[in-house]
Amino acid sequence: MELTSTRFADFHSASSAVMKFLYDRIGFGLWMVTRTEGEDWIVLLSEDHQYGVERGDVFCWLDSYCSRMVRGLGPRVAPKSAGIPAYAAAPISQEVDIEAYIGVPIVLDDGTLFGTLCAIDPKPQPPQLTEELPLIELLANLLGKILDSELSAHSHSRKAEQAELESMTDQLTGLFNRRGWEKLLLAEEQRCMMLAHPVCVFCIDVDELKQINDTLGHTHGDTCLVHVANVLRDSVRDTDVVARIGGDEFAIMLVDCDTEGAEAIKARVAAELALRSISASVGYSFRRPAMTLDQSMMEADANMYAEKRHRKKCADHRRSKPAITNGSQSGNSENGPTLDSDPT
């Protein structure tokens, strides 16, 4: 196979061509292009002739030879990997028959490690295998350049999709409506299937909106919803998606967000709503390689309702306590509104 005669539509097709080329040239039972994300080592593509590894399989990053290679604990080409202490001690050696290893990092322009181009084989290989390293490193660097261009294109695509769907907005809040949300979720799912990038979805439900409408009027209820929309919009990046997907339900989609970032946004939303004496329940979930964004949305919804039940139970428990009369009036606080306070 000649790479020079091949036209690549994207990172996926370029990676497939590179693995096929290297297999034809060098052999090896398994070639992979992987992504590392937290503790996960995700197989984006595989050229497998020995091990039964498929696209979408997830392994523990710290158990792998590649994690040790990236840290400089072992060579990028090991014709007899069993003789390398760092590789022999890797937990994956206890699960998979590996006698030869090749691995090079795929790095983005900003220096971020994306993943690896790697190969394993159940038989030791001749020492001259190390002479192939410059070629393999060159191909991995080219894949990194293609990937950078594709990630930039994805960013532009997200902006274009949001601009195209501006008509699918909720009249009251100006956020995307359910139809717009579902279209943007589907578009992001298609990108996730290719690159397995982390996406976090939030579900937010305003507490007791019906009671607000019944006791204070729908105008007050609408004002409450507008406040929630403004808080959510101001709490995320311009590239993130915020939608009103039901009467009192909102959703957020965050691309390339980690757990620390998700917790920070959840805390920010809670604090800002509390300042406005608005009570809301919040749940979030990350898309994992074995699930879709729709499934993440259902999990976020379940987490939101779990929080709602917990907070209601805590509120009921506080109300059931006897009043304290030792010189101070029960229920009088100087700490201001909290998320558990009734929206008035």
mmCIF file of C-alpha atoms in Angstrom:
data_model
loop_
_atom_site.group_PDB
_atom_site.id
_atom_site.type_symbol
_atom_site.label_atom_id
_atom_site.label_comp_id
_atom_site.label_asym_id
_atom_site.label_seq_id
_atom_site.Cartn_x
_atom_site.Cartn_y
_atom_site.Cartn_z
ATOM 1 C CA MET A 1 0.000 0.000 0.000
ATOM 2 C CA GLU A 2 1.348 3.449 -0.925
ATOM 3 C CA LEU A 3 0.286 6.304 1.331
ATOM 4 C CA THR A 4 1.332 8.864 -1.288
ATOM 5 C CA SER A 5 -1.498 7.800 -3.601
ATOM 6 C CA THR A 6 -4.157 7.874 -0.911
ATOM 7 C CA ARG A 7 -6.532 10.794 -0.299
ATOM 8 C CA PHE A 8 -7.621 11.196 3.304
ATOM 9 C CA ALA A 9 -11.045 12.592 4.139
ATOM 10 C CA ASP A 10 -10.355 12.848 7.874
ATOM 11 C CA PHE A 11 -8.320 11.583 10.825
ATOM 12 C CA HIS A 12 -10.268 8.325 10.797
ATOM 13 C CA SER A 13 -9.399 7.431 7.201
ATOM 14 C CA ALA A 14 -5.788 8.602 7.610
ATOM 15 C CA SER A 15 -5.369 6.448 10.714
ATOM 16 C CA SER A 16 -6.826 3.415 8.956
ATOM 17 C CA ALA A 17 -4.453 3.891 6.028
ATOM 18 C CA VAL A 18 -1.433 4.326 8.313
ATOM 19 C CA MET A 19 -2.211 1.148 10.269
ATOM 20 C CA LYS A 20 -2.770 -0.853 7.075
ATOM 21 C CA PHE A 21 0.517 0.463 5.654
ATOM 22 C CA LEU A 22 2.451 -0.418 8.816
ATOM 23 C CA TYR A 23 0.892 -3.867 9.019
ATOM 24 C CA ASP A 24 1.839 -4.607 5.414
ATOM 25 C CA ARG A 25 5.365 -3.317 6.023
ATOM 26 C CA ILE A 26 6.135 -4.607 9.529
ATOM 27 C CA GLY A 27 3.474 -7.128 10.469
ATOM 28 C CA PHE A 28 2.417 -7.409 14.158
ATOM 29 C CA GLY A 29 -0.763 -8.997 15.423
ATOM 30 C CA LEU A 30 -2.443 -5.736 16.421
ATOM 31 C CA TRP A 31 -2.102 -2.078 15.442
ATOM 32 C CA MET A 32 -4.168 0.560 17.222
ATOM 33 C CA VAL A 33 -4.835 4.274 17.233
ATOM 34 C CA THR A 34 -5.917 5.149 20.751
ATOM 35 C CA ARG A 35 -7.077 8.067 22.851
ATOM 36 C CA THR A 36 -6.244 8.558 26.517
ATOM 37 C CA GLU A 37 -8.940 10.260 28.597
ATOM 38 C CA GLY A 38 -8.431 10.255 32.345
ATOM 39 C CA GLU A 39 -8.030 6.639 33.423
ATOM 40 C CA ASP A 40 -9.450 5.317 30.142
ATOM 41 C CA TRP A 41 -7.407 4.098 27.200
ATOM 42 C CA ILE A 42 -9.868 4.085 24.307
ATOM 43 C CA VAL A 43 -9.375 2.189 21.044
ATOM 44 C CA LEU A 44 -10.429 4.533 18.246
ATOM 45 C CA LEU A 45 -9.336 2.213 15.418
ATOM 46 C CA SER A 46 -7.644 -1.169 15.178
ATOM 47 C CA GLU A 47 -5.934 -3.328 12.578
ATOM 48 C CA ASP A 48 -6.284 -6.629 14.397
ATOM 49 C CA HIS A 49 -5.059 -10.023 13.203
ATOM 50 C CA GLN A 50 -4.466 -11.707 16.558
ATOM 51 C CA TYR A 51 -6.093 -10.327 19.709
ATOM 52 C CA GLY A 52 -9.776 -9.635 19.014
ATOM 53 C CA VAL A 53 -9.541 -5.937 19.921
ATOM 54 C CA GLU A 54 -12.214 -3.754 18.341
ATOM 55 C CA ARG A 55 -12.932 -0.080 17.916
ATOM 56 C CA GLY A 56 -14.563 1.310 21.051
ATOM 57 C CA ASP A 57 -12.875 -1.115 23.466
ATOM 58 C CA VAL A 58 -11.669 0.583 26.638
ATOM 59 C CA PHE A 59 -8.693 -0.450 28.761
ATOM 60 C CA CYS A 60 -6.988 1.040 31.814
ATOM 61 C CA TRP A 61 -4.420 3.607 30.682
ATOM 62 C CA LEU A 62 -2.086 3.059 33.631
ATOM 63 C CA ASP A 63 -2.010 -0.704 32.954
ATOM 64 C CA SER A 64 -0.706 -0.216 29.418
ATOM 65 C CA TYR A 65 2.763 -0.268 27.904
ATOM 66 C CA CYS A 66 1.921 3.050 26.260
ATOM 67 C CA SER A 67 1.517 4.858 29.590
ATOM 68 C CA ARG A 68 5.019 3.735 30.522
ATOM 69 C CA MET A 69 6.386 4.644 27.093
ATOM 70 C CA VAL A 70 4.948 8.171 27.353
ATOM 71 C CA ARG A 71 6.616 8.616 30.761
ATOM 72 C CA GLY A 72 9.953 7.515 29.327
ATOM 73 C CA LEU A 73 10.102 4.291 31.332
ATOM 74 C CA GLY A 74 10.452 2.092 28.257
ATOM 75 C CA PRO A 75 11.542 2.413 24.613
ATOM 76 C CA ARG A 76 9.160 3.229 21.772
ATOM 77 C CA VAL A 77 10.235 0.092 19.936
ATOM 78 C CA ALA A 78 10.842 -3.071 21.951
ATOM 79 C CA PRO A 79 11.533 -6.144 19.758
ATOM 80 C CA LYS A 80 11.629 -8.234 22.954
ATOM 81 C CA SER A 81 9.349 -6.372 25.350
ATOM 82 C CA ALA A 82 9.484 -9.079 28.019
ATOM 83 C CA GLY A 83 13.075 -8.032 28.654
ATOM 84 C CA ILE A 84 12.083 -4.440 29.480
ATOM 85 C CA PRO A 85 11.370 -4.222 33.255
ATOM 86 C CA ALA A 86 8.739 -1.463 32.936
ATOM 87 C CA TYR A 87 6.815 -3.448 30.317
ATOM 88 C CA ALA A 88 7.207 -6.801 32.044
ATOM 89 C CA ALA A 89 5.724 -5.249 35.203
ATOM 90 C CA ALA A 90 2.736 -3.684 33.413
ATOM 91 C CA PRO A 91 -0.553 -5.280 34.528
ATOM 92 C CA ILE A 92 -1.619 -5.768 30.911
ATOM 93 C CA SER A 93 1.222 -8.305 30.558
ATOM 94 C CA GLN A 94 -0.675 -10.573 32.928
ATOM 95 C CA GLU A 95 -3.774 -10.479 30.736
ATOM 96 C CA VAL A 96 -2.428 -10.416 27.181
ATOM 97 C CA ASP A 97 0.417 -12.335 25.523
ATOM 98 C CA ILE A 98 2.846 -9.597 24.449
ATOM 99 C CA GLU A 99 6.419 -10.284 23.365
ATOM 100 C CA ALA A 100 7.046 -7.273 21.086
ATOM 101 C CA TYR A 101 5.827 -3.683 21.302
ATOM 102 C CA ILE A 102 5.779 -0.482 19.259
ATOM 103 C CA GLY A 103 4.295 2.742 20.591
ATOM 104 C CA VAL A 104 4.609 6.432 19.784
ATOM 105 C CA PRO A 105 2.544 9.327 21.160
ATOM 106 C CA ILE A 106 0.061 11.313 19.081
ATOM 107 C CA VAL A 107 0.431 14.901 20.295
ATOM 108 C CA LEU A 108 -1.571 18.013 19.437
ATOM 109 C CA ASP A 109 0.000 21.340 18.470
ATOM 110 C CA ASP A 110 -0.375 22.687 22.006
ATOM 111 C CA GLY A 111 1.658 19.782 23.371
ATOM 112 C CA THR A 112 -1.364 17.886 24.752
ATOM 113 C CA LEU A 113 -1.143 14.103 24.591
ATOM 114 C CA PHE A 114 -4.102 12.823 22.571
ATOM 115 C CA GLY A 115 -3.256 9.133 22.481
ATOM 116 C CA THR A 116 -0.915 6.710 20.778
ATOM 117 C CA LEU A 117 -0.166 4.826 17.583
ATOM 118 C CA CYS A 118 0.907 1.429 18.860
ATOM 119 C CA ALA A 119 1.297 -2.269 18.069
ATOM 120 C CA ILE A 120 1.812 -5.542 19.934
ATOM 121 C CA ASP A 121 2.694 -9.067 18.857
ATOM 122 C CA PRO A 122 2.795 -12.428 20.687
ATOM 123 C CA LYS A 123 6.243 -13.273 19.241
ATOM 124 C CA PRO A 124 9.623 -11.562 19.715
ATOM 125 C CA GLN A 125 10.799 -9.593 16.693
ATOM 126 C CA PRO A 126 14.271 -9.130 15.182
ATOM 127 C CA PRO A 127 16.489 -6.323 16.598
ATOM 128 C CA GLN A 128 16.441 -4.396 13.295
ATOM 129 C CA LEU A 129 12.814 -3.517 14.056
ATOM 130 C CA THR A 130 14.169 -0.443 15.861
ATOM 131 C CA GLU A 131 15.216 0.959 12.452
ATOM 132 C CA GLU A 132 11.519 1.541 11.674
ATOM 133 C CA LEU A 133 11.093 4.047 14.526
ATOM 134 C CA PRO A 134 11.759 7.256 12.487
ATOM 135 C CA LEU A 135 9.069 6.258 9.965
ATOM 136 C CA ILE A 136 6.532 5.411 12.677
ATOM 137 C CA GLU A 137 7.221 8.684 14.501
ATOM 138 C CA LEU A 138 6.797 10.604 11.249
ATOM 139 C CA LEU A 139 3.429 8.961 10.587
ATOM 140 C CA ALA A 140 2.261 9.639 14.165
ATOM 141 C CA ASN A 141 3.266 13.301 13.819
ATOM 142 C CA LEU A 142 1.336 13.567 10.555
ATOM 143 C CA LEU A 143 -1.729 12.036 12.232
ATOM 144 C CA GLY A 144 -1.397 14.659 14.978
ATOM 145 C CA LYS A 145 -1.410 17.443 12.372
ATOM 146 C CA ILE A 146 -4.463 15.991 10.630
ATOM 147 C CA LEU A 147 -6.179 15.655 14.005
ATOM 148 C CA ASP A 148 -5.473 19.291 14.911
ATOM 149 C CA SER A 149 -7.079 20.423 11.654
ATOM 150 C CA GLU A 150 -10.084 18.195 12.262
ATOM 151 C CA LEU A 151 -10.586 19.432 15.828
ATOM 152 C CA SER A 152 -10.480 23.009 14.552
ATOM 153 C CA ALA A 153 -13.037 22.098 11.884
ATOM 154 C CA HIS A 154 -15.265 20.554 14.568
ATOM 155 C CA SER A 155 -15.164 23.791 16.541
ATOM 156 C CA HIS A 156 -16.283 25.751 13.476
ATOM 157 C CA SER A 157 -18.974 23.142 12.765
ATOM 158 C CA ARG A 158 -20.431 23.541 16.257
ATOM 159 C CA LYS A 159 -20.696 27.300 15.804
ATOM 160 C CA ALA A 160 -22.248 26.890 12.358
ATOM 161 C CA GLU A 161 -24.772 24.353 13.656
ATOM 162 C CA GLN A 162 -25.825 26.649 16.467
ATOM 163 C CA ALA A 163 -26.182 29.580 14.069
ATOM 164 C CA GLU A 164 -28.238 27.446 11.681
ATOM 165 C CA LEU A 165 -30.578 26.371 14.467
ATOM 166 C CA GLU A 166 -31.158 29.841 15.901
ATOM 167 C CA SER A 167 -34.762 29.619 14.736
ATOM 168 C CA MET A 168 -35.252 26.620 17.041
ATOM 169 C CA THR A 169 -35.369 28.691 20.185
ATOM 170 C CA ASP A 170 -37.665 28.994 23.139
ATOM 171 C CA GLN A 171 -39.674 32.205 22.841
ATOM 172 C CA LEU A 172 -39.590 33.039 26.541
ATOM 173 C CA THR A 173 -35.902 32.481 27.352
ATOM 174 C CA GLY A 174 -34.172 32.739 23.990
ATOM 175 C CA LEU A 175 -32.430 29.393 24.611
ATOM 176 C CA PHE A 176 -32.560 26.469 22.189
ATOM 177 C CA ASN A 177 -35.835 24.546 22.407
ATOM 178 C CA ARG A 178 -36.105 20.754 22.647
ATOM 179 C CA ARG A 179 -35.964 20.263 18.893
ATOM 180 C CA GLY A 180 -32.825 22.378 18.578
ATOM 181 C CA TRP A 181 -31.280 20.581 21.548
ATOM 182 C CA GLU A 182 -31.914 17.161 20.044
ATOM 183 C CA LYS A 183 -30.374 18.154 16.703
ATOM 184 C CA LEU A 184 -27.244 19.542 18.373
ATOM 185 C CA LEU A 185 -26.992 16.466 20.600
ATOM 186 C CA LEU A 186 -27.148 14.193 17.535
ATOM 187 C CA ALA A 187 -24.481 16.205 15.698
ATOM 188 C CA GLU A 188 -22.150 15.969 18.704
ATOM 189 C CA GLU A 189 -22.813 12.238 19.070
ATOM 190 C CA GLN A 190 -21.578 11.686 15.523
ATOM 191 C CA ARG A 191 -18.313 13.468 16.387
ATOM 192 C CA CYS A 192 -17.988 11.507 19.626
ATOM 193 C CA MET A 193 -18.241 8.244 17.711
ATOM 194 C CA MET A 194 -15.170 9.238 15.689
ATOM 195 C CA LEU A 195 -12.891 10.737 18.362
ATOM 196 C CA ALA A 196 -14.374 9.672 21.737
ATOM 197 C CA HIS A 197 -13.900 13.158 23.198
ATOM 198 C CA PRO A 198 -15.415 13.881 26.627
ATOM 199 C CA VAL A 199 -18.853 15.491 26.673
ATOM 200 C CA CYS A 200 -20.839 16.327 29.801
ATOM 201 C CA VAL A 201 -24.599 16.905 29.822
ATOM 202 C CA PHE A 202 -26.569 18.602 32.610
ATOM 203 C CA CYS A 203 -30.255 18.367 33.492
ATOM 204 C CA ILE A 204 -31.708 21.209 35.568
ATOM 205 C CA ASP A 205 -35.249 21.208 36.948
ATOM 206 C CA VAL A 206 -36.815 24.237 38.646
ATOM 207 C CA ASP A 207 -38.430 23.154 41.906
ATOM 208 C CA GLU A 208 -42.065 23.923 42.690
ATOM 209 C CA LEU A 209 -42.721 25.928 39.508
ATOM 210 C CA LYS A 210 -46.385 24.876 39.541
ATOM 211 C CA GLN A 211 -46.719 26.149 43.093
ATOM 212 C CA ILE A 212 -45.124 29.446 42.074
ATOM 213 C CA ASN A 213 -47.555 29.810 39.173
ATOM 214 C CA ASP A 214 -50.540 28.903 41.358
ATOM 215 C CA THR A 215 -49.684 31.171 44.288
ATOM 216 C CA LEU A 216 -47.833 34.103 42.699
ATOM 217 C CA GLY A 217 -49.068 33.971 39.112
ATOM 218 C CA HIS A 218 -47.639 32.889 35.765
ATOM 219 C CA THR A 219 -45.876 36.200 35.245
ATOM 220 C CA HIS A 220 -43.782 35.539 38.340
ATOM 221 C CA GLY A 221 -43.180 31.979 37.147
ATOM 222 C CA ASP A 222 -42.032 33.221 33.737
ATOM 223 C CA THR A 223 -39.678 35.696 35.399
ATOM 224 C CA CYS A 224 -38.230 32.830 37.421
ATOM 225 C CA LEU A 225 -37.592 30.823 34.221
ATOM 226 C CA VAL A 226 -35.889 33.789 32.552
ATOM 227 C CA HIS A 227 -33.629 34.182 35.597
ATOM 228 C CA VAL A 228 -32.691 30.500 35.388
ATOM 229 C CA ALA A 229 -31.947 30.798 31.662
ATOM 230 C CA ASN A 230 -29.712 33.823 32.245
ATOM 231 C CA VAL A 231 -27.817 32.088 35.051
ATOM 232 C CA LEU A 232 -27.176 28.993 32.933
ATOM 233 C CA ARG A 233 -26.128 31.049 29.903
ATOM 234 C CA ASP A 234 -23.727 33.130 31.986
ATOM 235 C CA SER A 235 -22.246 30.078 33.733
ATOM 236 C CA VAL A 236 -20.887 28.335 30.614
ATOM 237 C CA ARG A 237 -18.663 29.100 27.625
ATOM 238 C CA ASP A 238 -19.984 30.643 24.424
ATOM 239 C CA THR A 239 -19.375 27.353 22.612
ATOM 240 C CA ASP A 240 -21.482 25.322 25.062
ATOM 241 C CA VAL A 241 -25.146 24.564 24.409
ATOM 242 C CA VAL A 242 -27.931 25.631 26.778
ATOM 243 C CA ALA A 243 -31.559 24.707 26.111
ATOM 244 C CA ARG A 244 -35.007 24.810 27.666
ATOM 245 C CA ILE A 245 -36.315 21.326 26.933
ATOM 246 C CA GLY A 246 -39.575 21.462 28.900
ATOM 247 C CA GLY A 247 -41.768 23.710 31.009
ATOM 248 C CA ASP A 248 -39.415 23.788 33.999
ATOM 249 C CA GLU A 249 -36.565 21.710 32.530
ATOM 250 C CA PHE A 250 -33.254 22.950 31.174
ATOM 251 C CA ALA A 251 -30.192 21.207 29.723
ATOM 252 C CA ILE A 252 -26.526 22.019 29.117
ATOM 253 C CA MET A 253 -23.977 20.294 26.863
ATOM 254 C CA LEU A 254 -20.283 20.861 27.573
ATOM 255 C CA VAL A 255 -17.598 19.599 25.170
ATOM 256 C CA ASP A 256 -14.102 18.739 26.458
ATOM 257 C CA CYS A 257 -15.137 19.145 30.084
ATOM 258 C CA ASP A 258 -13.701 17.123 32.976
ATOM 259 C CA THR A 259 -15.209 16.273 36.356
ATOM 260 C CA GLU A 260 -13.561 19.248 38.048
ATOM 261 C CA GLY A 261 -15.039 21.587 35.447
ATOM 262 C CA ALA A 262 -18.489 20.021 35.754
ATOM 263 C CA GLU A 263 -18.459 20.364 39.542
ATOM 264 C CA ALA A 264 -17.356 23.999 39.229
ATOM 265 C CA ILE A 265 -20.259 24.787 36.890
ATOM 266 C CA LYS A 266 -22.721 22.985 39.138
ATOM 267 C CA ALA A 267 -21.524 25.004 42.144
ATOM 268 C CA ARG A 268 -21.656 28.266 40.159
ATOM 269 C CA VAL A 269 -25.208 27.595 39.003
ATOM 270 C CA ALA A 270 -26.321 26.695 42.541
ATOM 271 C CA ALA A 271 -24.775 29.844 44.009
ATOM 272 C CA GLU A 272 -26.240 32.177 41.375
ATOM 273 C CA LEU A 273 -29.724 30.684 41.660
ATOM 274 C CA ALA A 274 -29.563 30.917 45.442
ATOM 275 C CA LEU A 275 -28.836 34.638 45.156
ATOM 276 C CA ARG A 276 -32.154 34.928 43.314
ATOM 277 C CA SER A 277 -33.997 32.718 45.837
ATOM 278 C CA ILE A 278 -34.627 30.110 43.130
ATOM 279 C CA SER A 279 -34.647 26.444 44.054
ATOM 280 C CA ALA A 280 -33.527 23.975 41.383
ATOM 281 C CA SER A 281 -32.195 20.429 41.212
ATOM 282 C CA VAL A 282 -29.140 19.683 39.084
ATOM 283 C CA GLY A 283 -27.672 16.438 37.753
ATOM 284 C CA TYR A 284 -24.971 15.709 35.220
ATOM 285 C CA SER A 285 -23.378 12.771 33.434
ATOM 286 C CA PHE A 286 -20.416 12.193 31.134
ATOM 287 C CA ARG A 287 -20.660 10.311 27.874
ATOM 288 C CA ARG A 288 -18.510 7.197 28.141
ATOM 289 C CA PRO A 289 -17.225 5.156 25.184
ATOM 290 C CA ALA A 290 -19.772 2.396 25.803
ATOM 291 C CA MET A 291 -22.764 4.762 25.840
ATOM 292 C CA THR A 292 -24.395 7.436 23.688
ATOM 293 C CA LEU A 293 -25.200 11.041 24.531
ATOM 294 C CA ASP A 294 -28.876 10.089 24.718
ATOM 295 C CA GLN A 295 -27.975 7.555 27.408
ATOM 296 C CA SER A 296 -25.860 10.168 29.184
ATOM 297 C CA MET A 297 -28.876 12.469 29.122
ATOM 298 C CA MET A 298 -31.041 9.800 30.764
ATOM 299 C CA GLU A 299 -28.356 9.261 33.413
ATOM 300 C CA ALA A 300 -28.087 13.007 34.066
ATOM 301 C CA ASP A 301 -31.879 13.151 34.394
ATOM 302 C CA ALA A 302 -31.819 10.287 36.909
ATOM 303 C CA ASN A 303 -29.039 12.017 38.873
ATOM 304 C CA MET A 304 -31.062 15.223 38.893
ATOM 305 C CA TYR A 305 -34.141 13.483 40.301
ATOM 306 C CA ALA A 306 -31.994 11.703 42.890
ATOM 307 C CA GLU A 307 -30.727 15.096 44.057
ATOM 308 C CA LYS A 308 -34.296 16.460 44.087
ATOM 309 C CA ARG A 309 -35.460 13.576 46.317
ATOM 310 C CA HIS A 310 -32.479 14.002 48.636
ATOM 311 C CA ARG A 311 -32.988 17.727 49.014
ATOM 312 C CA LYS A 312 -36.717 17.295 49.620
ATOM 313 C CA LYS A 313 -35.991 14.688 52.276
ATOM 314 C CA CYS A 314 -33.540 17.057 53.986
ATOM 315 C CA ALA A 315 -36.064 19.919 53.832
ATOM 316 C CA ASP A 316 -38.813 17.725 55.302
ATOM 317 C CA HIS A 317 -36.457 16.668 58.072
ATOM 318 C CA ARG A 318 -35.645 20.280 58.946
ATOM 319 C CA ARG A 319 -39.328 21.214 59.021
ATOM 320 C CA SER A 320 -40.092 18.297 61.347
ATOM 321 C CA LYS A 321 -37.621 19.497 63.997
ATOM 322 C CA PRO A 322 -39.147 21.290 67.019
ATOM 323 C CA ALA A 323 -38.821 25.080 67.068
ATOM 324 C CA ILE A 324 -35.984 26.563 69.136
ATOM 325 C CA THR A 325 -37.209 29.194 71.588
ATOM 326 C CA ASN A 326 -34.091 30.010 73.586
ATOM 327 C CA GLY A 327 -34.215 33.747 72.920
ATOM 328 C CA SER A 328 -34.317 33.643 69.109
ATOM 329 C CA GLN A 329 -37.226 33.174 66.753
ATOM 330 C CA SER A 330 -37.367 29.923 64.789
ATOM 331 C CA GLY A 331 -36.815 30.236 61.049
ATOM 332 C CA ASN A 332 -35.207 33.699 61.247
ATOM 333 C CA SER A 333 -31.868 33.681 59.390
ATOM 334 C CA GLU A 334 -29.353 36.315 58.391
ATOM 335 C CA ASN A 335 -27.585 34.108 55.862
ATOM 336 C CA GLY A 336 -29.808 34.975 52.909
ATOM 337 C CA PRO A 337 -31.569 32.591 50.507
ATOM 338 C CA THR A 338 -30.233 29.147 49.642
ATOM 339 C CA LEU A 339 -31.124 26.611 46.955
ATOM 340 C CA ASP A 340 -33.519 25.018 49.422
ATOM 341 C CA SER A 341 -35.443 28.225 50.073
ATOM 342 C CA ASP A 342 -38.856 28.638 48.503
ATOM 343 C CA PRO A 343 -38.788 30.930 45.435
ATOM 344 C CA THR A 344 -40.765 34.046 46.365
#
